[in-house]
Amino acid sequence: MDPRQYEKYSRQILFAGLGEAGQESLLRANAVLVGCGALGTTVANLLVRAGLGRLRIIDRYFVEPSNLQRQTLFEETDARDALPKAIAAERRLRAINFDAAIAGIVSDVTPENAEDLLAGHSLILDGTDNFATRLLLNDYAVSSGIPWIYAAAVSSYGVTMTILPQETACLACLLETSSAGVETDAAMDAAAAAAPAGFEATCDTVGVLNAAIGVIASVQAAEATKFLAGKRETLNDRLVACDVWKGRFQSIRVARNPDCRACARRNFTYLAGKSQPHISMCGRDSVQIHEHRRRLDLGELRARLAPAVAEVRHNDFLLRFRVPPYEMTIFPDGRAIIKGTQDPAIARSLYARYISA
Ligand SMILES: [Zn+2]
């Protein structure tokens, strides 16, 4: 550490739990963040300010005005320009801390690319908003022995849990076990935030308070800081649940399931890709299509579409146009988000008509 860095991180070095050695470790550490929405921007902001050496940020979406209430790295202009979240976050974090190496990647994490995107990182941070992706992350983390930190927040409550493969319970132990080892009166909230697909309350259906995000992302960031600073023995071995509206905080012991599909039987169904559809719901009133992996030339697509559709706009990262009442956003990897419908059949026919044609 040079004198400039010593001064920059002095308040953290003074903290006895970290000290100079902990700060040195943090500056050399690397992590990958999957999903850069409310939790993701908050945890990335905290870790990059704390001096995390390298951070890869993977996100599939773009900034919208309704994000700004809680996604703390983004500004009005990012929403106006429809910048991908991974790119907007990378730019902002670089300005926040010149020491950090930040790489934003605009992509979904899928069974096919999980290894390419996640391998080589010492910690995986959950910033996702759905359990299909979280269970995929859990499968990848458990199969490759990489620790990860699960986090979720919705409404006024949230949960987070540090998962050390083969040491602690994994997410499948928590979600796929009927009793789940969770038996306190926070169980209802934790269960609501940790419900299996199909029963999820989401930020798009019941909303979310930015304060709930701040608390859970901070607990997640503290755990990440301990791990990345080499203080593994100080990690919390409990699921932390809080409700900022009711002012209730609890930590809950989650037992490992000796018959867990993932960490005991090593049956990695999500990583095997059997459960990853090419069409997925993507927030309220939109559908994502990722049917074929071919590169699209956005400039060429724009020229082709301009006579036929309204308000075609494109930047370096995406192309957007309107086919009232729908709005389509197309990424160079062929992925599309169709807004204005929840019907996969409509989304598929729009995709076929305008993109596959
Ligand atoms: Zn397990």
CSV table of C-alpha atoms and ligand atoms in Angstrom, one decimal:
chain,number,residue,atom,x,y,z
A,1,MET,CA,0.0,0.0,0.0
A,2,ASP,CA,1.4,3.4,-0.9
A,3,PRO,CA,1.0,6.5,1.3
A,4,ARG,CA,-1.8,7.8,-0.8
A,5,GLN,CA,-3.8,4.6,-0.3
A,6,TYR,CA,-2.9,4.5,3.3
A,7,GLU,CA,-4.5,7.9,3.7
A,8,LYS,CA,-7.5,7.0,1.6
A,9,TYR,CA,-8.4,3.9,3.6
A,10,SER,CA,-7.1,5.2,6.9
A,11,ARG,CA,-10.5,5.1,8.7
A,12,GLN,CA,-10.9,1.5,7.8
A,13,ILE,CA,-7.3,0.5,8.7
A,14,LEU,CA,-7.9,2.0,12.1
A,15,PHE,CA,-10.8,-0.4,12.6
A,16,ALA,CA,-9.2,-3.2,14.6
A,17,GLY,CA,-11.2,-6.0,12.8
A,18,LEU,CA,-9.5,-5.1,9.5
A,19,GLY,CA,-6.2,-3.3,10.2
A,20,GLU,CA,-3.5,-2.8,7.6
A,21,ALA,CA,-3.2,-6.5,6.7
A,22,GLY,CA,-7.0,-6.7,6.1
A,23,GLN,CA,-6.9,-3.6,3.9
A,24,GLU,CA,-4.0,-5.1,1.9
A,25,SER,CA,-5.9,-8.3,1.3
A,26,LEU,CA,-9.0,-6.3,0.2
A,27,LEU,CA,-7.0,-4.3,-2.3
A,28,ARG,CA,-5.8,-7.6,-3.9
A,29,ALA,CA,-9.2,-9.3,-3.8
A,30,ASN,CA,-11.6,-9.9,-6.6
A,31,ALA,CA,-15.3,-10.7,-6.7
A,32,VAL,CA,-18.1,-11.0,-9.2
A,33,LEU,CA,-21.5,-9.4,-8.7
A,34,VAL,CA,-24.5,-10.9,-10.6
A,35,GLY,CA,-27.3,-8.5,-11.0
A,36,CYS,CA,-26.8,-4.7,-10.6
A,37,GLY,CA,-30.2,-3.4,-9.4
A,38,ALA,CA,-31.0,-2.1,-5.9
A,39,LEU,CA,-28.9,-4.6,-3.9
A,40,GLY,CA,-26.2,-4.8,-6.5
A,41,THR,CA,-25.6,-1.0,-6.8
A,42,THR,CA,-25.6,-0.6,-3.0
A,43,VAL,CA,-23.2,-3.5,-2.3
A,44,ALA,CA,-20.9,-2.5,-5.2
A,45,ASN,CA,-20.7,1.1,-4.0
A,46,LEU,CA,-19.8,0.0,-0.5
A,47,LEU,CA,-17.1,-2.6,-1.6
A,48,VAL,CA,-15.5,-0.4,-4.2
A,49,ARG,CA,-15.3,2.5,-1.7
A,50,ALA,CA,-13.8,0.1,0.8
A,51,GLY,CA,-11.0,-0.7,-1.6
A,52,LEU,CA,-12.0,-4.0,-3.3
A,53,GLY,CA,-9.3,-4.6,-5.9
A,54,ARG,CA,-11.3,-6.0,-8.8
A,55,LEU,CA,-15.0,-6.3,-9.4
A,56,ARG,CA,-16.8,-7.8,-12.3
A,57,ILE,CA,-20.5,-6.7,-12.7
A,58,ILE,CA,-22.9,-8.7,-14.8
A,59,ASP,CA,-26.4,-7.4,-15.5
A,60,ARG,CA,-28.8,-8.0,-18.4
A,61,TYR,CA,-31.0,-5.0,-18.1
A,62,PHE,CA,-30.9,-1.2,-18.7
A,63,VAL,CA,-31.6,1.8,-16.4
A,64,GLU,CA,-35.2,3.0,-16.2
A,65,PRO,CA,-36.7,5.9,-14.3
A,66,SER,CA,-38.4,3.6,-11.8
A,67,ASN,CA,-35.0,2.3,-10.8
A,68,LEU,CA,-33.6,5.7,-9.5
A,69,GLN,CA,-35.5,5.5,-6.1
A,70,ARG,CA,-33.2,2.7,-4.9
A,71,GLN,CA,-30.5,1.9,-7.4
A,72,THR,CA,-27.9,4.2,-5.9
A,73,LEU,CA,-25.3,4.2,-8.7
A,74,PHE,CA,-27.6,5.5,-11.4
A,75,GLU,CA,-28.7,9.0,-12.4
A,76,GLU,CA,-31.5,10.6,-14.5
A,77,THR,CA,-29.2,10.7,-17.6
A,78,ASP,CA,-28.5,7.0,-17.4
A,79,ALA,CA,-32.3,6.3,-17.6
A,80,ARG,CA,-32.8,8.9,-20.3
A,81,ASP,CA,-30.0,7.2,-22.4
A,82,ALA,CA,-31.2,3.7,-21.6
A,83,LEU,CA,-27.7,2.7,-20.6
A,84,PRO,CA,-27.2,-0.9,-19.6
A,85,LYS,CA,-26.9,-1.1,-15.8
A,86,ALA,CA,-23.5,-2.9,-16.0
A,87,ILE,CA,-22.1,-0.1,-18.1
A,88,ALA,CA,-23.6,2.8,-16.1
A,89,ALA,CA,-22.3,1.1,-12.9
A,90,GLU,CA,-18.8,0.5,-14.3
A,91,ARG,CA,-18.5,4.2,-15.2
A,92,ARG,CA,-19.8,5.5,-11.9
A,93,LEU,CA,-17.6,3.1,-9.8
A,94,ARG,CA,-14.5,4.1,-11.8
A,95,ALA,CA,-15.1,7.7,-11.0
A,96,ILE,CA,-15.7,6.8,-7.3
A,97,ASN,CA,-12.4,4.9,-6.9
A,98,PHE,CA,-9.5,5.0,-9.4
A,99,ASP,CA,-7.8,2.1,-7.6
A,100,ALA,CA,-10.5,-0.4,-8.5
A,101,ALA,CA,-10.5,-2.5,-11.7
A,102,ILE,CA,-14.2,-2.6,-12.7
A,103,ALA,CA,-15.6,-4.6,-15.6
A,104,GLY,CA,-19.2,-4.3,-16.6
A,105,ILE,CA,-20.7,-7.2,-18.7
A,106,VAL,CA,-24.1,-6.9,-20.3
A,107,SER,CA,-25.4,-10.4,-20.1
A,108,ASP,CA,-27.7,-12.9,-18.5
A,109,VAL,CA,-26.0,-15.6,-16.5
A,110,THR,CA,-27.1,-18.9,-18.0
A,111,PRO,CA,-26.0,-22.6,-17.5
A,112,GLU,CA,-24.0,-22.2,-20.8
A,113,ASN,CA,-22.0,-19.2,-19.8
A,114,ALA,CA,-21.8,-19.5,-16.0
A,115,GLU,CA,-18.3,-21.0,-16.0
A,116,ASP,CA,-17.0,-18.4,-18.4
A,117,LEU,CA,-18.5,-15.5,-16.4
A,118,LEU,CA,-17.9,-16.7,-12.9
A,119,ALA,CA,-14.8,-18.8,-12.8
A,120,GLY,CA,-11.6,-17.4,-11.2
A,121,HIS,CA,-13.4,-15.2,-8.7
A,122,SER,CA,-13.0,-15.8,-5.0
A,123,LEU,CA,-16.5,-14.6,-4.1
A,124,ILE,CA,-19.9,-14.4,-5.9
A,125,LEU,CA,-22.3,-11.7,-4.8
A,126,ASP,CA,-26.0,-12.1,-5.3
A,127,GLY,CA,-27.7,-9.0,-6.8
A,128,THR,CA,-30.3,-10.9,-8.7
A,129,ASP,CA,-34.1,-10.6,-8.5
A,130,ASN,CA,-35.2,-14.2,-9.1
A,131,PHE,CA,-34.8,-17.6,-7.7
A,132,ALA,CA,-34.1,-19.4,-11.0
A,133,THR,CA,-30.8,-17.4,-11.3
A,134,ARG,CA,-30.0,-17.7,-7.6
A,135,LEU,CA,-30.4,-21.5,-7.7
A,136,LEU,CA,-28.1,-21.5,-10.8
A,137,LEU,CA,-25.5,-19.4,-8.9
A,138,ASN,CA,-25.9,-21.8,-5.9
A,139,ASP,CA,-25.3,-24.8,-8.2
A,140,TYR,CA,-22.3,-23.2,-9.7
A,141,ALA,CA,-20.9,-22.1,-6.4
A,142,VAL,CA,-21.4,-25.4,-4.7
A,143,SER,CA,-20.1,-27.4,-7.6
A,144,SER,CA,-16.9,-25.3,-7.9
A,145,GLY,CA,-16.4,-24.6,-4.2
A,146,ILE,CA,-16.7,-20.8,-4.5
A,147,PRO,CA,-18.3,-19.0,-1.5
A,148,TRP,CA,-21.3,-16.8,-2.3
A,149,ILE,CA,-23.6,-14.4,-0.5
A,150,TYR,CA,-27.3,-14.7,-1.1
A,151,ALA,CA,-29.4,-11.5,-0.6
A,152,ALA,CA,-33.0,-10.6,-1.3
A,153,ALA,CA,-35.2,-7.6,-0.4
A,154,VAL,CA,-38.8,-6.8,-1.2
A,155,SER,CA,-41.4,-4.6,0.4
A,156,SER,CA,-39.9,-3.5,3.8
A,157,TYR,CA,-37.9,-6.7,4.5
A,158,GLY,CA,-34.9,-8.6,3.3
A,159,VAL,CA,-32.7,-11.6,4.0
A,160,THR,CA,-29.1,-12.4,3.4
A,161,MET,CA,-27.0,-15.5,4.1
A,162,THR,CA,-23.3,-16.3,3.5
A,163,ILE,CA,-22.9,-19.7,1.8
A,164,LEU,CA,-19.6,-21.5,2.2
A,165,PRO,CA,-19.8,-24.7,0.1
A,166,GLN,CA,-19.6,-27.9,2.3
A,167,GLU,CA,-19.4,-25.8,5.5
A,168,THR,CA,-22.7,-24.0,5.8
A,169,ALA,CA,-26.2,-24.7,4.5
A,170,CYS,CA,-26.6,-23.8,0.8
A,171,LEU,CA,-29.6,-22.0,-0.9
A,172,ALA,CA,-31.1,-25.4,-1.8
A,173,CYS,CA,-30.9,-26.5,1.8
A,174,LEU,CA,-32.9,-23.4,2.6
A,175,LEU,CA,-35.4,-23.3,-0.2
A,176,GLU,CA,-35.9,-27.0,-1.2
A,177,THR,CA,-36.3,-28.4,2.3
A,178,SER,CA,-39.8,-28.4,3.6
A,179,SER,CA,-39.0,-27.3,7.2
A,180,ALA,CA,-35.8,-25.4,6.1
A,181,GLY,CA,-34.6,-25.3,9.6
A,182,VAL,CA,-36.2,-21.9,10.0
A,183,GLU,CA,-38.5,-21.8,13.0
A,184,THR,CA,-38.7,-18.4,14.4
A,185,ASP,CA,-41.4,-15.7,14.0
A,186,ALA,CA,-39.2,-14.1,11.2
A,187,ALA,CA,-39.9,-17.3,9.3
A,188,MET,CA,-42.9,-15.7,7.5
A,189,ASP,CA,-40.9,-12.8,6.2
A,190,ALA,CA,-37.9,-14.9,5.4
A,191,ALA,CA,-40.1,-17.4,3.6
A,192,ALA,CA,-41.8,-14.7,1.6
A,193,ALA,CA,-38.4,-13.3,0.5
A,194,ALA,CA,-37.1,-16.8,-0.1
A,195,ALA,CA,-40.2,-18.3,-1.8
A,196,PRO,CA,-39.8,-20.7,-4.7
A,197,ALA,CA,-40.6,-19.5,-8.2
A,198,GLY,CA,-44.2,-18.9,-8.8
A,199,PHE,CA,-44.9,-17.7,-5.3
A,200,GLU,CA,-42.4,-14.8,-5.3
A,201,ALA,CA,-43.5,-11.4,-4.1
A,202,THR,CA,-41.3,-9.1,-6.2
A,203,CYS,CA,-40.4,-5.4,-6.2
A,204,ASP,CA,-42.6,-5.2,-9.4
A,205,THR,CA,-45.7,-6.5,-7.6
A,206,VAL,CA,-45.5,-5.3,-4.0
A,207,GLY,CA,-42.8,-2.6,-4.2
A,208,VAL,CA,-39.7,-2.1,-2.1
A,209,LEU,CA,-38.4,0.5,0.3
A,210,ASN,CA,-34.9,1.8,-0.4
A,211,ALA,CA,-34.1,1.6,3.3
A,212,ALA,CA,-34.8,-2.2,3.3
A,213,ILE,CA,-32.3,-2.5,0.5
A,214,GLY,CA,-29.7,-0.4,2.3
A,215,VAL,CA,-29.8,-2.5,5.4
A,216,ILE,CA,-29.6,-5.9,3.7
A,217,ALA,CA,-27.0,-4.8,1.2
A,218,SER,CA,-24.9,-3.4,4.1
A,219,VAL,CA,-25.0,-6.7,5.9
A,220,GLN,CA,-24.1,-8.4,2.7
A,221,ALA,CA,-21.2,-5.9,2.1
A,222,ALA,CA,-19.9,-6.4,5.7
A,223,GLU,CA,-19.8,-10.2,5.1
A,224,ALA,CA,-18.1,-9.7,1.8
A,225,THR,CA,-15.6,-7.3,3.4
A,226,LYS,CA,-14.7,-9.9,6.0
A,227,PHE,CA,-14.2,-12.6,3.5
A,228,LEU,CA,-12.2,-10.6,1.0
A,229,ALA,CA,-10.0,-9.1,3.7
A,230,GLY,CA,-9.1,-12.6,4.8
A,231,LYS,CA,-11.1,-12.6,8.0
A,232,ARG,CA,-13.0,-15.8,7.2
A,233,GLU,CA,-13.3,-16.8,10.8
A,234,THR,CA,-15.5,-13.8,11.5
A,235,LEU,CA,-18.2,-14.6,9.0
A,236,ASN,CA,-21.7,-14.9,10.2
A,237,ASP,CA,-23.1,-18.4,10.1
A,238,ARG,CA,-26.7,-17.4,10.2
A,239,LEU,CA,-29.4,-16.1,7.9
A,240,VAL,CA,-30.1,-12.4,8.8
A,241,ALA,CA,-33.6,-11.2,8.3
A,242,CYS,CA,-34.9,-7.7,8.9
A,243,ASP,CA,-38.0,-5.6,8.5
A,244,VAL,CA,-37.3,-1.9,8.5
A,245,TRP,CA,-41.0,-0.9,8.7
A,246,LYS,CA,-41.6,-3.0,11.8
A,247,GLY,CA,-38.1,-2.4,13.2
A,248,ARG,CA,-37.5,-6.1,13.6
A,249,PHE,CA,-34.1,-7.8,13.1
A,250,GLN,CA,-33.4,-11.5,13.5
A,251,SER,CA,-30.6,-13.9,12.8
A,252,ILE,CA,-31.7,-17.5,12.2
A,253,ARG,CA,-29.6,-20.7,12.2
A,254,VAL,CA,-30.2,-22.7,9.0
A,255,ALA,CA,-29.2,-26.3,9.2
A,256,ARG,CA,-27.6,-28.2,6.4
A,257,ASN,CA,-29.9,-30.7,4.8
A,258,PRO,CA,-28.1,-34.0,4.9
A,259,ASP,CA,-30.1,-35.0,1.8
A,260,CYS,CA,-29.7,-31.6,0.0
A,261,ARG,CA,-30.0,-32.0,-3.8
A,262,ALA,CA,-27.1,-29.6,-4.4
A,263,CYS,CA,-24.6,-29.7,-1.5
A,264,ALA,CA,-25.2,-33.3,-0.4
A,265,ARG,CA,-26.2,-35.3,-3.5
A,266,ARG,CA,-24.4,-32.9,-5.9
A,267,ASN,CA,-27.3,-33.0,-8.4
A,268,PHE,CA,-26.9,-29.6,-10.1
A,269,THR,CA,-30.1,-29.4,-12.1
A,270,TYR,CA,-30.0,-25.7,-12.6
A,271,LEU,CA,-26.4,-25.8,-13.9
A,272,ALA,CA,-27.3,-28.7,-16.2
A,273,GLY,CA,-29.6,-26.2,-17.8
A,274,LYS,CA,-32.8,-28.3,-17.8
A,275,SER,CA,-34.8,-25.6,-16.1
A,276,GLN,CA,-33.6,-22.5,-18.0
A,277,PRO,CA,-36.3,-21.4,-20.5
A,278,HIS,CA,-35.4,-19.3,-23.5
A,279,ILE,CA,-38.3,-17.0,-22.5
A,280,SER,CA,-38.5,-15.5,-19.0
A,281,MET,CA,-40.5,-13.0,-17.2
A,282,CYS,CA,-38.5,-9.9,-16.6
A,283,GLY,CA,-40.2,-7.7,-14.1
A,284,ARG,CA,-43.7,-6.3,-14.4
A,285,ASP,CA,-45.2,-6.2,-17.8
A,286,SER,CA,-42.2,-7.5,-19.8
A,287,VAL,CA,-40.8,-10.7,-21.2
A,288,GLN,CA,-37.2,-11.5,-22.1
A,289,ILE,CA,-36.4,-13.7,-25.1
A,290,HIS,CA,-33.0,-15.3,-25.7
A,291,GLU,CA,-33.7,-17.8,-28.4
A,292,HIS,CA,-30.6,-17.9,-30.4
A,293,ARG,CA,-27.1,-16.8,-29.7
A,294,ARG,CA,-26.1,-14.9,-32.7
A,295,ARG,CA,-24.5,-11.5,-32.8
A,296,LEU,CA,-26.7,-8.7,-34.2
A,297,ASP,CA,-25.4,-5.6,-36.0
A,298,LEU,CA,-27.5,-2.9,-34.3
A,299,GLY,CA,-26.7,-0.3,-37.0
A,300,GLU,CA,-27.9,-2.6,-39.7
A,301,LEU,CA,-31.0,-3.6,-37.7
A,302,ARG,CA,-31.8,0.1,-37.2
A,303,ALA,CA,-31.6,0.8,-40.9
A,304,ARG,CA,-33.9,-2.1,-41.6
A,305,LEU,CA,-36.4,-1.3,-38.9
A,306,ALA,CA,-36.5,2.5,-39.3
A,307,PRO,CA,-39.2,2.6,-42.0
A,308,ALA,CA,-41.5,0.2,-40.2
A,309,VAL,CA,-41.5,1.1,-36.6
A,310,ALA,CA,-41.7,4.2,-34.3
A,311,GLU,CA,-38.9,5.9,-32.4
A,312,VAL,CA,-35.9,3.7,-33.2
A,313,ARG,CA,-33.0,4.7,-31.0
A,314,HIS,CA,-29.7,3.0,-30.4
A,315,ASN,CA,-26.5,3.5,-28.4
A,316,ASP,CA,-23.4,1.4,-28.3
A,317,PHE,CA,-25.1,-1.3,-26.2
A,318,LEU,CA,-28.7,-1.6,-27.3
A,319,LEU,CA,-31.4,-0.7,-29.8
A,320,ARG,CA,-34.9,0.3,-28.8
A,321,PHE,CA,-38.1,0.9,-30.7
A,322,ARG,CA,-41.8,1.1,-30.3
A,323,VAL,CA,-44.5,-1.0,-31.9
A,324,PRO,CA,-47.5,0.4,-29.9
A,325,PRO,CA,-48.4,-0.7,-27.3
A,326,TYR,CA,-45.1,-2.6,-27.1
A,327,GLU,CA,-41.6,-1.4,-26.7
A,328,MET,CA,-38.7,-3.7,-27.8
A,329,THR,CA,-35.1,-3.5,-26.5
A,330,ILE,CA,-32.6,-5.5,-28.4
A,331,PHE,CA,-29.0,-6.3,-27.3
A,332,PRO,CA,-26.1,-7.2,-29.6
A,333,ASP,CA,-26.1,-10.9,-28.4
A,334,GLY,CA,-29.6,-11.3,-29.8
A,335,ARG,CA,-31.4,-11.0,-26.5
A,336,ALA,CA,-34.6,-8.9,-26.4
A,337,ILE,CA,-36.8,-7.5,-23.7
A,338,ILE,CA,-40.4,-6.9,-24.8
A,339,LYS,CA,-42.3,-4.4,-22.6
A,340,GLY,CA,-46.0,-4.1,-22.6
A,341,THR,CA,-47.0,-7.8,-22.3
A,342,GLN,CA,-46.6,-10.7,-20.0
A,343,ASP,CA,-47.6,-13.1,-22.8
A,344,PRO,CA,-44.7,-15.1,-24.1
A,345,ALA,CA,-46.6,-15.9,-27.3
A,346,ILE,CA,-47.0,-12.2,-28.1
A,347,ALA,CA,-43.3,-11.6,-27.3
A,348,ARG,CA,-42.2,-14.5,-29.4
A,349,SER,CA,-44.2,-13.4,-32.4
A,350,LEU,CA,-42.9,-9.8,-32.1
A,351,TYR,CA,-39.4,-11.1,-31.9
A,352,ALA,CA,-39.9,-13.3,-34.9
A,353,ARG,CA,-41.4,-10.5,-36.9
A,354,TYR,CA,-38.9,-7.8,-36.2
A,355,ILE,CA,-35.6,-9.5,-35.2
A,356,SER,CA,-35.5,-13.0,-36.7
A,357,ALA,CA,-36.9,-11.8,-40.1
B,1,ZN,ZN,-27.5,-27.7,0.4
